Short mmCIF file of C-alpha atoms and ligand atoms in Angstrom, two decimals:
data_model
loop_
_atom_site.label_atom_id
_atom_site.label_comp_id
_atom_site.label_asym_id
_atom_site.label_seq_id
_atom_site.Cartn_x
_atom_site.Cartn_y
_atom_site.Cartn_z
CA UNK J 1 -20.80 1.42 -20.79
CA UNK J 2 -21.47 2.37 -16.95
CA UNK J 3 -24.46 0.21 -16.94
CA UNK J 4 -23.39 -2.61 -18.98
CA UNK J 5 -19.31 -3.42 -17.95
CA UNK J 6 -17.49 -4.91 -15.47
CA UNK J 7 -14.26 -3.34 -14.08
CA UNK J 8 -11.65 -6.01 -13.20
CA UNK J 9 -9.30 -3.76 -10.75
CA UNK J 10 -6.02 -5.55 -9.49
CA UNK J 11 -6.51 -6.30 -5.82
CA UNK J 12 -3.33 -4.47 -3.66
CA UNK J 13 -4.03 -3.85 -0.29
CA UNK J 14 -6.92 -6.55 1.62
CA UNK J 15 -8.86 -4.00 3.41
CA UNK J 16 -8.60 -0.36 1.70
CA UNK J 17 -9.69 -2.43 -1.60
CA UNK J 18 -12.40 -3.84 -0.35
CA UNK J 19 -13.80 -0.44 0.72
CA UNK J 20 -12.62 1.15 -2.31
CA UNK J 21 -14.44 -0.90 -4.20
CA UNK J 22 -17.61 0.20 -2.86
CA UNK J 23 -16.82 3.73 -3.10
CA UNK J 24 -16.75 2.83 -7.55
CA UNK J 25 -20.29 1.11 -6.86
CA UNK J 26 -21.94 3.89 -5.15
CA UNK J 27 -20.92 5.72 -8.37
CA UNK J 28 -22.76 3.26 -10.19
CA UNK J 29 -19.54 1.08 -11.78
CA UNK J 30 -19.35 -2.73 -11.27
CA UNK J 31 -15.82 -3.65 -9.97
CA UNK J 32 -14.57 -7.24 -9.54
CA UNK J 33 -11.29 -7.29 -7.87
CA UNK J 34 -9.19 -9.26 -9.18
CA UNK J 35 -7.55 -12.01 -6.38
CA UNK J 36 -6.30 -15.10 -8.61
CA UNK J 37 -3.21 -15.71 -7.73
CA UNK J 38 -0.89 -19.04 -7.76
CA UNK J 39 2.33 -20.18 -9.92
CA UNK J 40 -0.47 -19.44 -13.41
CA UNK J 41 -0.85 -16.23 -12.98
CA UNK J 42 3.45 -15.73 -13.13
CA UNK J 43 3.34 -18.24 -16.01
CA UNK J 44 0.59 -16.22 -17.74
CA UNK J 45 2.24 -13.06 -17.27
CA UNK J 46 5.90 -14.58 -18.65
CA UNK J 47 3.98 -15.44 -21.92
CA UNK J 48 2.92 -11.46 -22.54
CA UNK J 49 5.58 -9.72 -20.77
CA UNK J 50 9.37 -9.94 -21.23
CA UNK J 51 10.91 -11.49 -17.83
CA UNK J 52 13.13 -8.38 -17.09
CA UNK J 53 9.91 -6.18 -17.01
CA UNK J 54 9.59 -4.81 -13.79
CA UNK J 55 7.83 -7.84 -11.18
CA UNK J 56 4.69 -5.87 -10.35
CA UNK J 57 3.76 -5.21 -14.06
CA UNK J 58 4.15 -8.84 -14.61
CA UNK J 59 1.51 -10.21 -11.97
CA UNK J 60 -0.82 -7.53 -13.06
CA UNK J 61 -0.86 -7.99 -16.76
CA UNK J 62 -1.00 -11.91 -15.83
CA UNK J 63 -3.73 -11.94 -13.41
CA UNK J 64 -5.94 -9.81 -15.77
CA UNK J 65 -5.22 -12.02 -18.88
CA UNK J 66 -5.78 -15.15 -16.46
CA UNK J 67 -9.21 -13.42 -15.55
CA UNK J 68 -9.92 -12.92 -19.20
CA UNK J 69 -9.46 -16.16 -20.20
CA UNK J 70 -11.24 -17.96 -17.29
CA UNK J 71 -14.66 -17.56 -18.75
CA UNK J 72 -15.82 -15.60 -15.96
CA UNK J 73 -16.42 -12.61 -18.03
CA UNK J 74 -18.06 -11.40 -21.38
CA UNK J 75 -14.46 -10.36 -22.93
CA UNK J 76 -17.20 -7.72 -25.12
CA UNK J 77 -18.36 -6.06 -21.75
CA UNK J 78 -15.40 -5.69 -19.25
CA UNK J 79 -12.75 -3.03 -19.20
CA UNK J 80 -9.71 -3.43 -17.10
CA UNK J 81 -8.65 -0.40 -14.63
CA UNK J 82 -4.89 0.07 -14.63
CA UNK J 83 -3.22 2.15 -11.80
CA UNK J 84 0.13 4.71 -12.97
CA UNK J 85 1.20 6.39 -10.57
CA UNK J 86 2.18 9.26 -12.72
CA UNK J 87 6.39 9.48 -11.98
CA UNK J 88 9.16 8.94 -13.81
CA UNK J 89 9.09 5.59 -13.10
CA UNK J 90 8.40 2.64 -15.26
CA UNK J 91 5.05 2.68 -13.39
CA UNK J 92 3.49 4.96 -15.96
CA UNK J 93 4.50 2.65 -18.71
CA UNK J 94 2.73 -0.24 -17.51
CA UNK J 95 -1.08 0.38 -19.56
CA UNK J 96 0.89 0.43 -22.96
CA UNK J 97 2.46 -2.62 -21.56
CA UNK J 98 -1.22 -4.25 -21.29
CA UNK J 99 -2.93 -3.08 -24.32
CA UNK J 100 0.35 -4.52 -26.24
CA UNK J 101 -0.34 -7.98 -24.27
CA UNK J 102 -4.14 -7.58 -24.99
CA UNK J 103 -3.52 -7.51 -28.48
CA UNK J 104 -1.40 -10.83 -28.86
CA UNK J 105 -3.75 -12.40 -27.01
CA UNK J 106 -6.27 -11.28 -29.49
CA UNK J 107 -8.46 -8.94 -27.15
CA UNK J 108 -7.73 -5.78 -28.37
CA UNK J 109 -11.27 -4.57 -28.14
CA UNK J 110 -10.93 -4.56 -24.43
CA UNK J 111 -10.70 -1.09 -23.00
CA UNK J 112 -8.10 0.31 -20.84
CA UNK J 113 -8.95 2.39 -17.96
CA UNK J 114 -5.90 4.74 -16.33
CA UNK J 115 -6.59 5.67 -12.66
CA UNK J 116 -4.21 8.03 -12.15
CA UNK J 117 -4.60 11.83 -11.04
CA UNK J 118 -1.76 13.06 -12.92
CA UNK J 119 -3.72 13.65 -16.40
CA UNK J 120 -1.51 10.80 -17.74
CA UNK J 121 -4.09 9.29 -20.33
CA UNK J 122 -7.69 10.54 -20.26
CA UNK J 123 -10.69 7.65 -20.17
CA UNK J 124 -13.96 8.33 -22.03
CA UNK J 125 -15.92 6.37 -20.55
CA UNK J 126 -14.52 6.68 -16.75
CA UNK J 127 -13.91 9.79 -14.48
CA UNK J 128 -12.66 10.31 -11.48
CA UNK J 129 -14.80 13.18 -10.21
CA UNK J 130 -14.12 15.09 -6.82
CA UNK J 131 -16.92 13.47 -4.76
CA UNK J 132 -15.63 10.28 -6.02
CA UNK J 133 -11.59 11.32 -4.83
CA UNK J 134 -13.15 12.44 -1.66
CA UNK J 135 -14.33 9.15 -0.72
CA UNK J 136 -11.78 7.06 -1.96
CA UNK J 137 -9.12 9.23 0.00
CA UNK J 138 -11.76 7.99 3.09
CA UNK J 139 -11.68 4.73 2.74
CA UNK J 140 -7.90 4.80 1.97
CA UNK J 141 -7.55 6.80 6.17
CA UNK J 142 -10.11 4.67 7.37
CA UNK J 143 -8.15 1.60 5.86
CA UNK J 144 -4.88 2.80 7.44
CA UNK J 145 -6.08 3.03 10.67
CA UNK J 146 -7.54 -0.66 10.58
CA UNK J 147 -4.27 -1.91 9.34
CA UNK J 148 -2.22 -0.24 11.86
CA UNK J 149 -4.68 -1.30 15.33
CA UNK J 150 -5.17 -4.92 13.87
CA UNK J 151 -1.44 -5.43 13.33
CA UNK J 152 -0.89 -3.95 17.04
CA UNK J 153 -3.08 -6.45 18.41
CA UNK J 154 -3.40 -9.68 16.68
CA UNK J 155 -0.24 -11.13 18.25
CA UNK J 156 -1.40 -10.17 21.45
CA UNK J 157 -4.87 -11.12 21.08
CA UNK J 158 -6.53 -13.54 23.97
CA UNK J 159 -9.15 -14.76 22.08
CA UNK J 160 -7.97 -16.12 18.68
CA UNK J 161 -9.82 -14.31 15.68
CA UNK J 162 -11.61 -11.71 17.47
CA UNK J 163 -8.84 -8.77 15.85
CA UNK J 164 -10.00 -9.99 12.70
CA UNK J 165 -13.62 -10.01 13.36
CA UNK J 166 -13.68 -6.52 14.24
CA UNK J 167 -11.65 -5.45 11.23
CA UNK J 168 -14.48 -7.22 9.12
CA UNK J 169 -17.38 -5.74 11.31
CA UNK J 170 -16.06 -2.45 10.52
CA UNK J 171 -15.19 -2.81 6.73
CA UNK J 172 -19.18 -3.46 6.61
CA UNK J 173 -20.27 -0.89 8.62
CA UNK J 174 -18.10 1.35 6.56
CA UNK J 175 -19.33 0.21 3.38
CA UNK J 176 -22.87 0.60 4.65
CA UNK J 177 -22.39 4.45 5.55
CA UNK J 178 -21.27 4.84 1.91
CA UNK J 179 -24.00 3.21 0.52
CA UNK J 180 -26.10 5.81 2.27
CA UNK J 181 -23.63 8.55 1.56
CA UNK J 182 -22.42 8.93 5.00
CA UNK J 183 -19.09 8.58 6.48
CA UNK J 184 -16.78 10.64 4.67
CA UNK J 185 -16.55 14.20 5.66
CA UNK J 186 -14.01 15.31 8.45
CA UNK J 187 -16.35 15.36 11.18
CA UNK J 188 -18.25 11.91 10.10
CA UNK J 189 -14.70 10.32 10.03
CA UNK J 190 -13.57 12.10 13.03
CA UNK J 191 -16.53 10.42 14.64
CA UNK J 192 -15.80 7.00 13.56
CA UNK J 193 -12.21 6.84 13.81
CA UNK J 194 -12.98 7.37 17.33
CA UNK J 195 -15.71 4.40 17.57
CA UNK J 196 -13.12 2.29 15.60
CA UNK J 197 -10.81 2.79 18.32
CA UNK J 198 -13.03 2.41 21.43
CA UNK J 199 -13.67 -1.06 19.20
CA UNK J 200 -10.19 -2.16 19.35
CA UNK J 201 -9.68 -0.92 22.89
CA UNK J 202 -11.98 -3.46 24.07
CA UNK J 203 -10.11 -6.60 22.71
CA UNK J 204 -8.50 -7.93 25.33
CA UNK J 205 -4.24 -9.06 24.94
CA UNK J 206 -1.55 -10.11 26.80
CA UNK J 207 1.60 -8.10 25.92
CA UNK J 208 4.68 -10.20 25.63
CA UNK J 209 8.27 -9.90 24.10
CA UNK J 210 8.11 -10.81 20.60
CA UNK J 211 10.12 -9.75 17.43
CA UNK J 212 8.61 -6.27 16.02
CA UNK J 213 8.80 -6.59 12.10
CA UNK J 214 8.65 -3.27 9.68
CA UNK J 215 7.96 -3.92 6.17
CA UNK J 216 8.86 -1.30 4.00
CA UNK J 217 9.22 -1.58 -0.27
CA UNK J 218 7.48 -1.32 -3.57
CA UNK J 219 4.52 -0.33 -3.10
CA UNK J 220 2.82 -3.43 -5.05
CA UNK J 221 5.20 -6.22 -3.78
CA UNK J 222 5.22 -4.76 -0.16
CA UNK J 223 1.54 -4.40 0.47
CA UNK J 224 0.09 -7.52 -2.30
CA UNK J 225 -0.12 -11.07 -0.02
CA UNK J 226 0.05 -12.61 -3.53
CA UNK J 227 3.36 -10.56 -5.16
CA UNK J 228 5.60 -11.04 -1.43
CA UNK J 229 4.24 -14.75 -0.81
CA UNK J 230 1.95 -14.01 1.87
CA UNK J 231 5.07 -11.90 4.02
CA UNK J 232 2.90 -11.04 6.67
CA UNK J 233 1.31 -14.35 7.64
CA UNK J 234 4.49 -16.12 7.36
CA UNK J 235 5.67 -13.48 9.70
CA UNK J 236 2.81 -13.82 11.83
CA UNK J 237 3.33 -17.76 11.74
CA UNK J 238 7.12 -17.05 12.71
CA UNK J 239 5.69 -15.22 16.10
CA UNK J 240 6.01 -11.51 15.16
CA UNK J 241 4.31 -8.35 15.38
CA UNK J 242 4.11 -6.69 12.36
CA UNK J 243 3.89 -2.88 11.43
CA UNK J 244 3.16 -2.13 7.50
CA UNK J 245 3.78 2.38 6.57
CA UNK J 246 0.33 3.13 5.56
CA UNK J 247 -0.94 3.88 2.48
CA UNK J 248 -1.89 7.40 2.91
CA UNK J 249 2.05 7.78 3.28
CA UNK J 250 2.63 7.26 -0.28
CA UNK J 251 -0.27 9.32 -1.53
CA UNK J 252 1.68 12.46 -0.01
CA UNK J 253 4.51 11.36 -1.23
CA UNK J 254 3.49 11.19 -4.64
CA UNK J 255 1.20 14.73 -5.23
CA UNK J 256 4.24 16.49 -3.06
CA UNK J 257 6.86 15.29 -5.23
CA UNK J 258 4.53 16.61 -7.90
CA UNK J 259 4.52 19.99 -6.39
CA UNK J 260 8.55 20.05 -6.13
CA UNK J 261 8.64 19.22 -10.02
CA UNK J 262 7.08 22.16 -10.90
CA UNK J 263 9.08 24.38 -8.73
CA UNK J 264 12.08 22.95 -10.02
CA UNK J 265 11.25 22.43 -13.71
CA UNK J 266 7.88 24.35 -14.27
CA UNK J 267 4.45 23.48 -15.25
CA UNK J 268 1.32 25.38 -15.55
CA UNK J 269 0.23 27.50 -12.78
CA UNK J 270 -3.69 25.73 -12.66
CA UNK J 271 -1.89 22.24 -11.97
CA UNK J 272 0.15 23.53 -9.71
CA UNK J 273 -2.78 25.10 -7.57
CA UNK J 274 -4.88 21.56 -7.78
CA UNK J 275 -1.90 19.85 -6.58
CA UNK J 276 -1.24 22.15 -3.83
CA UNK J 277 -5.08 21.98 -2.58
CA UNK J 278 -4.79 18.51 -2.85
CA UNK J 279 -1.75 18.39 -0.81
CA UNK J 280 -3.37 20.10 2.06
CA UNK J 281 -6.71 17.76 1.53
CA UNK J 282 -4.34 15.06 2.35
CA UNK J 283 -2.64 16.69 5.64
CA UNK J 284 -6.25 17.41 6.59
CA UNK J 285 -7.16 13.68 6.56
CA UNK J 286 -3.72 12.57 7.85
CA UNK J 287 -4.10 14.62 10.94
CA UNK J 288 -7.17 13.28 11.91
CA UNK J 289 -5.89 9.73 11.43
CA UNK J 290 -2.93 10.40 13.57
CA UNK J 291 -5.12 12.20 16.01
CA UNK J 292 -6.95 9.34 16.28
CA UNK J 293 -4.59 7.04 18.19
CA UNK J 294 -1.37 9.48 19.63
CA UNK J 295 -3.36 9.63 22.53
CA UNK J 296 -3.87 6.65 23.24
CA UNK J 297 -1.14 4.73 25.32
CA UNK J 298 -2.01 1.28 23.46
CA UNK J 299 -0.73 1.94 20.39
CA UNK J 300 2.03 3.06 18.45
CA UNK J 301 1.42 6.15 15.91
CA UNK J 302 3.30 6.25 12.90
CA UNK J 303 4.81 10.13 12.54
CA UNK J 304 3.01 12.84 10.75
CA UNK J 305 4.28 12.98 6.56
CA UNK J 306 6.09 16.17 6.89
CA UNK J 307 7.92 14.86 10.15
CA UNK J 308 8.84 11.83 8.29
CA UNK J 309 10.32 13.51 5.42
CA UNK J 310 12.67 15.25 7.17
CA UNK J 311 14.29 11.84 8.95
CA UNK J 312 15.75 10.70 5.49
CA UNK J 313 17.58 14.05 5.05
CA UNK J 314 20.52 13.14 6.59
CA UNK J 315 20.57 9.84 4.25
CA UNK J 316 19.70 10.45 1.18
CA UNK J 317 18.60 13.86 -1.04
CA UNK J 318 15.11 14.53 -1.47
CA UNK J 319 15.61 14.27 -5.70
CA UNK J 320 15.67 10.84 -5.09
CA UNK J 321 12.01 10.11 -6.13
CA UNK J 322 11.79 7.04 -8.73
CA UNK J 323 10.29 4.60 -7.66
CA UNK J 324 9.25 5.12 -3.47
CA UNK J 325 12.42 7.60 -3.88
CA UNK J 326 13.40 9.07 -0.07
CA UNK J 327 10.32 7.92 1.22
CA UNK J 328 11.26 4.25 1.23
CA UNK J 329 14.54 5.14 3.10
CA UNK J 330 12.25 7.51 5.81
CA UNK J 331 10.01 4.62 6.09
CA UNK J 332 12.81 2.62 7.72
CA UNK J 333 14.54 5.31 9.55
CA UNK J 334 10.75 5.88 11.23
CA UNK J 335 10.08 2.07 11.98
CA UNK J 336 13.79 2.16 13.49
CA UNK J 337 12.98 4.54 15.91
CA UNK J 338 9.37 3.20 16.33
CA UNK J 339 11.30 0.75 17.88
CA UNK J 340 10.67 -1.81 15.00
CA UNK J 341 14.57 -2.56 14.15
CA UNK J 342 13.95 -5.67 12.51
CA UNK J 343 13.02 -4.86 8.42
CA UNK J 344 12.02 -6.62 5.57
CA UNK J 345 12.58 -4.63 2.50
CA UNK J 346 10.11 -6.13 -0.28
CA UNK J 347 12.20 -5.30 -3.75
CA UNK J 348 10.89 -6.58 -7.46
CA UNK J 349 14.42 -8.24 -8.82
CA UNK J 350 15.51 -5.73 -11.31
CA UNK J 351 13.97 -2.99 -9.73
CA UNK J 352 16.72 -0.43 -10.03
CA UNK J 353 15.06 2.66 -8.12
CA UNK J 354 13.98 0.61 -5.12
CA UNK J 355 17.91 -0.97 -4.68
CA UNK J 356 19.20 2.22 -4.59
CA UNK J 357 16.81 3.90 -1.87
CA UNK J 358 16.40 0.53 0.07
CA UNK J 359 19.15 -1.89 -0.35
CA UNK J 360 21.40 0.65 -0.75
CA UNK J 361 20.72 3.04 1.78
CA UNK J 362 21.28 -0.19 4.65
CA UNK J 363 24.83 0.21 5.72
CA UNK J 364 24.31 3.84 6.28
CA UNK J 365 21.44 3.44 8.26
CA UNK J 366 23.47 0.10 10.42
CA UNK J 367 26.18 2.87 10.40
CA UNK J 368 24.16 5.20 12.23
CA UNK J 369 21.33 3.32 14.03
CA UNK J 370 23.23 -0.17 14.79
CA UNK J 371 20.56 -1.85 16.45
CA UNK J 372 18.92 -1.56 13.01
CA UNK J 373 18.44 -6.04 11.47
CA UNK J 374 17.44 -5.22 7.86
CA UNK J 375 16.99 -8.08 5.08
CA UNK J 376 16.42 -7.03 1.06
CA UNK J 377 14.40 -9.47 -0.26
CA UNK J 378 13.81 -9.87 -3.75
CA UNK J 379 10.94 -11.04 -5.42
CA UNK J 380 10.51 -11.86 -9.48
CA UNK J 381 9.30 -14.84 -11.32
CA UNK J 382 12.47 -17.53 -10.54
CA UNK J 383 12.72 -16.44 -6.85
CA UNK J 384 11.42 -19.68 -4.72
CA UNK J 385 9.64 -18.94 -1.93
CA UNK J 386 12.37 -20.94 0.33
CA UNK J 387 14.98 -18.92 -0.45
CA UNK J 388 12.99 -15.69 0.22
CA UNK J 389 11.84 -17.38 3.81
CA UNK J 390 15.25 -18.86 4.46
CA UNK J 391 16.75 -15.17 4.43
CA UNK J 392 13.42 -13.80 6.68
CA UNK J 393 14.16 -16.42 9.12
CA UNK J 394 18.03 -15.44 9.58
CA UNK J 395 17.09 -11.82 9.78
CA UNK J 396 14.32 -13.47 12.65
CA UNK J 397 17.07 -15.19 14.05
CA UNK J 398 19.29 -12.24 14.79
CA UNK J 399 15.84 -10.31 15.98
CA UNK J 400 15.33 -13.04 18.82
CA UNK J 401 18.92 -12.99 19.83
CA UNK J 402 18.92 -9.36 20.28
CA UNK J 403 15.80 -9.78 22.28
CA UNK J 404 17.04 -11.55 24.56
CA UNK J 405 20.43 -10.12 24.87
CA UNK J 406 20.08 -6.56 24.94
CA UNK J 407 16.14 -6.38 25.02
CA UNK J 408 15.69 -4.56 21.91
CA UNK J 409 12.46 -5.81 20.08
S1 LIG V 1 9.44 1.13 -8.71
FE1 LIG V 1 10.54 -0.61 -9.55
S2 LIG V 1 8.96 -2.11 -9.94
FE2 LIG V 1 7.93 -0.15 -9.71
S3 LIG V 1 7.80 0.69 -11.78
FE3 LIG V 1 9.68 1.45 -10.91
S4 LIG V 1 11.29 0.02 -11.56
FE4 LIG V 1 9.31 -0.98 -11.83
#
């Protein structure tokens, strides 16, 4: 099956996909990511999945059936690759939601591939080994660090495009030291982290005063261009500098609420090990991306995971961990006190875990940190994309006044 089919994965995040993607072909899969997007896709995804099903499993299950029926695959030799993120969120239900939508659309031969490292389903025909993890976890660090400089600089930049070019020059180069199976131990990423930045250090800006925009949420709808309708360009078009919690965040967050289960609730002591090993794995590689830039005067560095777990304690309880639990409500606490006060929270309509730790965590946090200019915005299948952008650009509106009033960005 290795040889002969083609993976359709659902794209998420531009540039940690994109390098993801090669780490599956240097283990010999074929991976198309899937980037259809457009009013279809929703339309396609309303036929197979009921409209109060969470938002993100909607696009998903849509933009693979849309794929399926495009002719631009053999339906006999392509498997789709589903993500669950293993909680006790709705998340983990998704695959049964697809292989019921394969079937009334009469493609029920078409396998079903969990990536997940929670043991949730097990895959014949697809592993994910440790050498495989390993690199994955590297291009997810290296992909967090280009998505925190090139949002740091792009408003700034002198010569249009030139951010962007040296994103791309370095997704390639990256790709190319995994080709040759370089680039993803410690001291390999040490070194390039540290290229990456001396990159970025030469691109020259001019600092001004502009509205600093955090965007915190579901993990699909916050970070997918196509599920928040293209949030960060329209922010970028509005004249703001943008800072998106990376993805590396959530990875902790996920294998550490893992850990507290099993204290809490029990589970086998083997899994428990595994999880704690690859808890520290994960520190390991966080450290050296944080290393990488809190030196470095130009640039703002996000907080270390265990630091930001702590700044939701005085919010919310740490048991709160459906959905992006506490860590949603640290992520705007953090981006508050990065001195990014102005929020968009990204939130699938219907999505009751994410109301509850972001929507409903706001007037505490205005309570406590006023300066704080927070908008929910909610995103499902009737939402137009003036009303979302209408309620952006009064949140904007307050951002600029304050800018100029009391100088906060
Ligand atoms: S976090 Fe929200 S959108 Fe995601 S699975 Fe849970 S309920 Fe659905």
């Amino acid at each position: 099956m290795k040889k002969d089919y083609t993976l359709l994965f659902p794209d998420m995040c531009e540039i940690h996909f994109r390098i993801i993607k090669k780490v599956f072909a240097s283990f010999g899969y074929k991976v198309d990511l899937l980037k259809d997007s457009g009013r279809a896709i929703v339309e396609e995804g309303l036929k197979y999945v009921h409209n109060d099903t969470c938002y993100p499993a909607l696009l998903i299950i849509g933009q693979m059936i849309h794929a399926l029926k495009s002719g631009r695959y053999d339906v006999n030799k392509v498997a789709l690759m589903m993500p669950q993120t293993g909680g006790g969120c709705r998340a983990s239900n998704y695959i049964h939601l697809l292989r019921k939508a394969l079937k009334s659309a009469g493609m029920s031969q078409i396998p079903v591939i969990s990536v997940n490292m929670s043991g949730l389903e097990k895959n014949s025909g697809f592993k994910i080994t440790v050498p495989m993890l390993r690199r994955a976890l590297a291009a997810i660090v290296y992909g967090d660090l280009l998505m925190l400089l090139s949002n740091q600089l792009r408003p700034y930049e002198i010569n249009k495009g030139e951010t962007d070019a040296v994103v791309t020059k370095w997704v390639n180069s990256i790709c190319e030291m995994f080709d040759s199976k370089h680039g993803y131990s410690r001291r390999e990423i040490e070194m390039v982290m540290e290229k990456i930045v001396a990159s970025f250090d030469r691109i020259e800006i001019e600092k001004r005063e502009i509205p600093k925009v955090g965007i915190v949420g579901e993990i699909y709808v916050k970070y997918c261009a196509f599920a928040n309708n293209h949030l960060e360009s329209f922010l970028a078009a509005e004249g703001c500098e943008v800072m998106v919690p990376g993805l590396l965040g959530f990875l902790l967050y996920c294998v550490d609420t893992r850990i507290v289960d099993i204290k809490l609730y029990g589970g086998s002591l083997f899994k428990d090990k595994a999880l704690n090993k690859l808890y520290n794995f994960l520190l390991d590689f966080e450290n050296i991306l944080y290393n990488a830039t809190k030196d470095n005067g130009r640039y703002v560095t996000p907080s270390p995971y265990k630091k930001l777990r702590r700044m939701a304690d005085p919010l919310i309880s740490r048991g709160c961990k459906m959905g992006e639990g506490w860590l949603l409500t640290a992520e705007m606490v953090e981006l508050i006190k990065l001195e990014y006060p102005n929020i968009v929270c990204a939130q699938p309509f219907g999505c009751l875990p994410n109301h509850i730790v972001g929507k409903g965590m706001i007037r505490r946090i205005t309570e406590l940190w006023p300066e704080a200019n927070i908008v929910p915005v909610d995103y499902d299948p009737g939402a137009t994309e003036v009303n979302q952008e209408n309620r952006i650009k009064l949140m904007l509106a307050v951002a600029k006044e304050n800018l100029s009033e009391y100088n906060i960005r």
